[in-house]
mmCIF file of C-alpha atoms in Angstrom:
data_model
loop_
_atom_site.group_PDB
_atom_site.id
_atom_site.type_symbol
_atom_site.label_atom_id
_atom_site.label_comp_id
_atom_site.label_asym_id
_atom_site.label_seq_id
_atom_site.Cartn_x
_atom_site.Cartn_y
_atom_site.Cartn_z
ATOM 1 C CA MET A 1 181.065 -88.387 -166.564
ATOM 2 C CA LYS A 2 180.377 -84.887 -168.797
ATOM 3 C CA SER A 3 178.436 -87.257 -171.491
ATOM 4 C CA ILE A 4 175.958 -89.108 -168.764
ATOM 5 C CA LYS A 5 175.292 -85.339 -167.621
ATOM 6 C CA LYS A 6 174.592 -84.212 -170.817
ATOM 7 C CA LEU A 7 172.545 -86.819 -171.570
ATOM 8 C CA ARG A 8 170.154 -86.171 -168.588
ATOM 9 C CA SER A 9 169.532 -82.595 -168.673
ATOM 10 C CA ASN A 10 169.140 -83.279 -172.685
ATOM 11 C CA MET A 11 166.837 -86.114 -171.294
ATOM 12 C CA LYS A 12 164.714 -83.695 -169.145
ATOM 13 C CA ALA A 13 164.474 -81.288 -171.437
ATOM 14 C CA ASP A 14 162.746 -83.810 -174.075
ATOM 15 C CA ILE A 15 160.787 -85.469 -171.081
ATOM 16 C CA ILE A 16 159.176 -81.717 -170.295
ATOM 17 C CA GLY A 17 158.586 -80.328 -173.909
ATOM 18 C CA GLY A 18 156.919 -83.785 -174.869
ATOM 19 C CA LEU A 19 155.172 -83.516 -172.306
ATOM 20 C CA ILE A 20 154.242 -79.766 -172.563
ATOM 21 C CA PHE A 21 153.339 -81.333 -176.350
ATOM 22 C CA LEU A 22 150.769 -83.444 -174.930
ATOM 23 C CA ILE A 23 149.246 -81.142 -173.019
ATOM 24 C CA LEU A 24 148.706 -78.593 -175.556
ATOM 25 C CA MET A 25 147.581 -81.309 -178.206
ATOM 26 C CA PHE A 26 144.989 -82.205 -175.366
ATOM 27 C CA ALA A 27 144.227 -78.840 -175.036
ATOM 28 C CA THR A 28 143.805 -78.490 -178.773
ATOM 29 C CA VAL A 29 141.306 -81.479 -178.723
ATOM 30 C CA VAL A 30 138.694 -80.729 -175.670
ATOM 31 C CA TYR A 31 138.577 -76.915 -177.722
ATOM 32 C CA VAL A 32 137.727 -78.512 -180.656
ATOM 33 C CA ILE A 33 134.830 -80.644 -179.118
ATOM 34 C CA GLY A 34 133.898 -78.516 -176.842
ATOM 35 C CA TYR A 35 133.311 -76.038 -179.439
ATOM 36 C CA ASN A 36 131.666 -78.255 -182.093
ATOM 37 C CA ILE A 37 129.106 -79.575 -178.682
ATOM 38 C CA PHE A 38 128.154 -76.164 -178.111
ATOM 39 C CA THR A 39 127.493 -74.925 -181.931
ATOM 40 C CA ASP A 40 125.511 -77.859 -182.026
ATOM 41 C CA ALA A 41 123.464 -76.870 -178.831
ATOM 42 C CA PHE A 42 123.591 -73.073 -179.916
ATOM 43 C CA LYS A 43 122.120 -74.144 -183.309
ATOM 44 C CA GLU A 44 119.272 -76.609 -182.155
ATOM 45 C CA GLU A 45 118.168 -74.231 -179.099
ATOM 46 C CA TYR A 46 117.904 -71.053 -181.905
ATOM 47 C CA THR A 47 116.002 -73.506 -184.453
ATOM 48 C CA SER A 48 113.493 -74.412 -181.808
ATOM 49 C CA VAL A 49 112.917 -71.074 -180.298
ATOM 50 C CA THR A 50 112.409 -69.547 -183.921
ATOM 51 C CA HIS A 51 110.493 -72.211 -184.705
ATOM 52 C CA HIS A 52 107.635 -71.781 -181.766
ATOM 53 C CA MET A 53 108.094 -67.889 -182.348
ATOM 54 C CA ALA A 54 106.555 -68.658 -185.558
ATOM 55 C CA ASP A 55 103.679 -71.140 -184.434
ATOM 56 C CA SER A 56 103.279 -67.927 -181.997
ATOM 57 C CA ALA A 57 102.355 -65.485 -185.065
ATOM 58 C CA ALA A 58 100.560 -68.001 -187.159
ATOM 59 C CA ALA A 59 98.210 -68.124 -184.064
ATOM 60 C CA ILE A 60 98.193 -64.619 -184.020
ATOM 61 C CA VAL A 61 97.731 -63.336 -187.530
ATOM 62 C CA ASN A 62 94.852 -64.835 -189.860
ATOM 63 C CA GLY A 63 96.463 -66.499 -192.295
ATOM 64 C CA ASP A 64 93.295 -66.704 -194.297
ATOM 65 C CA HIS A 65 93.677 -62.351 -194.714
ATOM 66 C CA ILE A 66 96.893 -62.472 -195.788
ATOM 67 C CA ASP A 67 96.240 -60.498 -199.208
ATOM 68 C CA GLU A 68 93.224 -58.263 -197.484
ATOM 69 C CA TYR A 69 95.804 -57.174 -195.188
ATOM 70 C CA LEU A 70 97.931 -56.045 -197.605
ATOM 71 C CA ALA A 71 95.287 -54.165 -199.480
ATOM 72 C CA GLY A 72 94.621 -52.531 -196.505
ATOM 73 C CA GLU A 73 91.177 -54.174 -195.929
ATOM 74 C CA GLU A 74 90.397 -55.662 -192.471
ATOM 75 C CA GLN A 75 91.861 -52.556 -191.027
ATOM 76 C CA GLU A 76 90.596 -53.398 -187.845
ATOM 77 C CA GLU A 77 91.552 -56.988 -187.451
ATOM 78 C CA TYR A 78 95.325 -55.891 -188.916
ATOM 79 C CA ASP A 79 95.441 -53.620 -186.232
ATOM 80 C CA ALA A 80 94.646 -56.186 -183.198
ATOM 81 C CA ALA A 81 96.833 -58.551 -185.224
ATOM 82 C CA LYS A 82 99.278 -55.918 -184.799
ATOM 83 C CA ARG A 83 98.995 -55.281 -181.425
ATOM 84 C CA ARG A 84 99.024 -58.691 -180.192
ATOM 85 C CA MET A 85 102.795 -59.333 -182.378
ATOM 86 C CA ASP A 86 104.076 -55.876 -180.897
ATOM 87 C CA VAL A 87 103.258 -57.550 -177.008
ATOM 88 C CA THR A 88 104.792 -60.866 -177.784
ATOM 89 C CA CYS A 89 107.724 -59.324 -179.347
ATOM 90 C CA GLN A 90 108.071 -57.507 -176.394
ATOM 91 C CA ARG A 91 107.710 -60.147 -173.807
ATOM 92 C CA MET A 92 109.634 -62.770 -175.757
ATOM 93 C CA ASN A 93 112.181 -59.913 -175.583
ATOM 94 C CA VAL A 94 113.364 -61.082 -179.135
ATOM 95 C CA SER A 95 114.161 -58.103 -181.430
ATOM 96 C CA LEU A 96 111.981 -58.476 -184.514
ATOM 97 C CA ILE A 97 109.330 -60.492 -185.374
ATOM 98 C CA TYR A 98 108.027 -60.183 -189.130
ATOM 99 C CA VAL A 99 105.200 -61.986 -191.152
ATOM 100 C CA ILE A 100 105.658 -61.923 -195.213
ATOM 101 C CA LYS A 101 103.782 -63.146 -197.856
ATOM 102 C CA VAL A 102 106.734 -64.622 -200.344
ATOM 103 C CA ASP A 103 105.986 -65.002 -204.029
ATOM 104 C CA THR A 104 105.794 -68.549 -204.489
ATOM 105 C CA SER A 105 106.312 -67.973 -208.392
ATOM 106 C CA ASP A 106 110.188 -68.480 -207.702
ATOM 107 C CA TYR A 107 110.701 -67.975 -204.004
ATOM 108 C CA GLY A 108 113.233 -64.463 -205.052
ATOM 109 C CA SER A 109 110.818 -61.350 -203.353
ATOM 110 C CA PHE A 110 107.892 -61.311 -200.702
ATOM 111 C CA GLU A 111 106.269 -58.492 -199.119
ATOM 112 C CA SER A 112 106.294 -57.684 -195.266
ATOM 113 C CA VAL A 113 103.213 -57.742 -193.878
ATOM 114 C CA PHE A 114 104.022 -56.994 -189.949
ATOM 115 C CA ASN A 115 106.932 -56.035 -188.132
ATOM 116 C CA SER A 116 107.194 -55.814 -184.654
ATOM 117 C CA VAL A 117 110.305 -54.547 -183.083
ATOM 118 C CA ASN A 118 111.380 -54.611 -179.891
ATOM 119 C CA ASN A 119 113.592 -51.536 -178.376
ATOM 120 C CA SER A 120 114.771 -52.375 -175.273
ATOM 121 C CA VAL A 121 116.526 -55.500 -176.330
ATOM 122 C CA ASP A 122 119.881 -54.575 -175.120
ATOM 123 C CA ASP A 123 122.854 -54.271 -177.910
#
């Protein structure tokens, strides 16, 4: 009789332990799948937003005059583009929008043409 009681109590512990283990394994699988889906969706949204911001900056800045902007020429056009970039940065509520000229000989350096910083973005 004692061996039957002992067997039953061990079976209960084994069943409960097995269920807890299965629940933990299921939760881990759900966590990993959910995290990967969220990360992929976040990357896709970030890529889309940055692409649209680049399109907006390209529409605001005259790309044919980048060298003139860097040389200090076309100051009136530069100032107007800078104001539009600043307004776009504030309205989109992003921390920074920039336009750079990349050294195409080795792609190892660049020159900053415009930097629009939003000081009201919450940290």
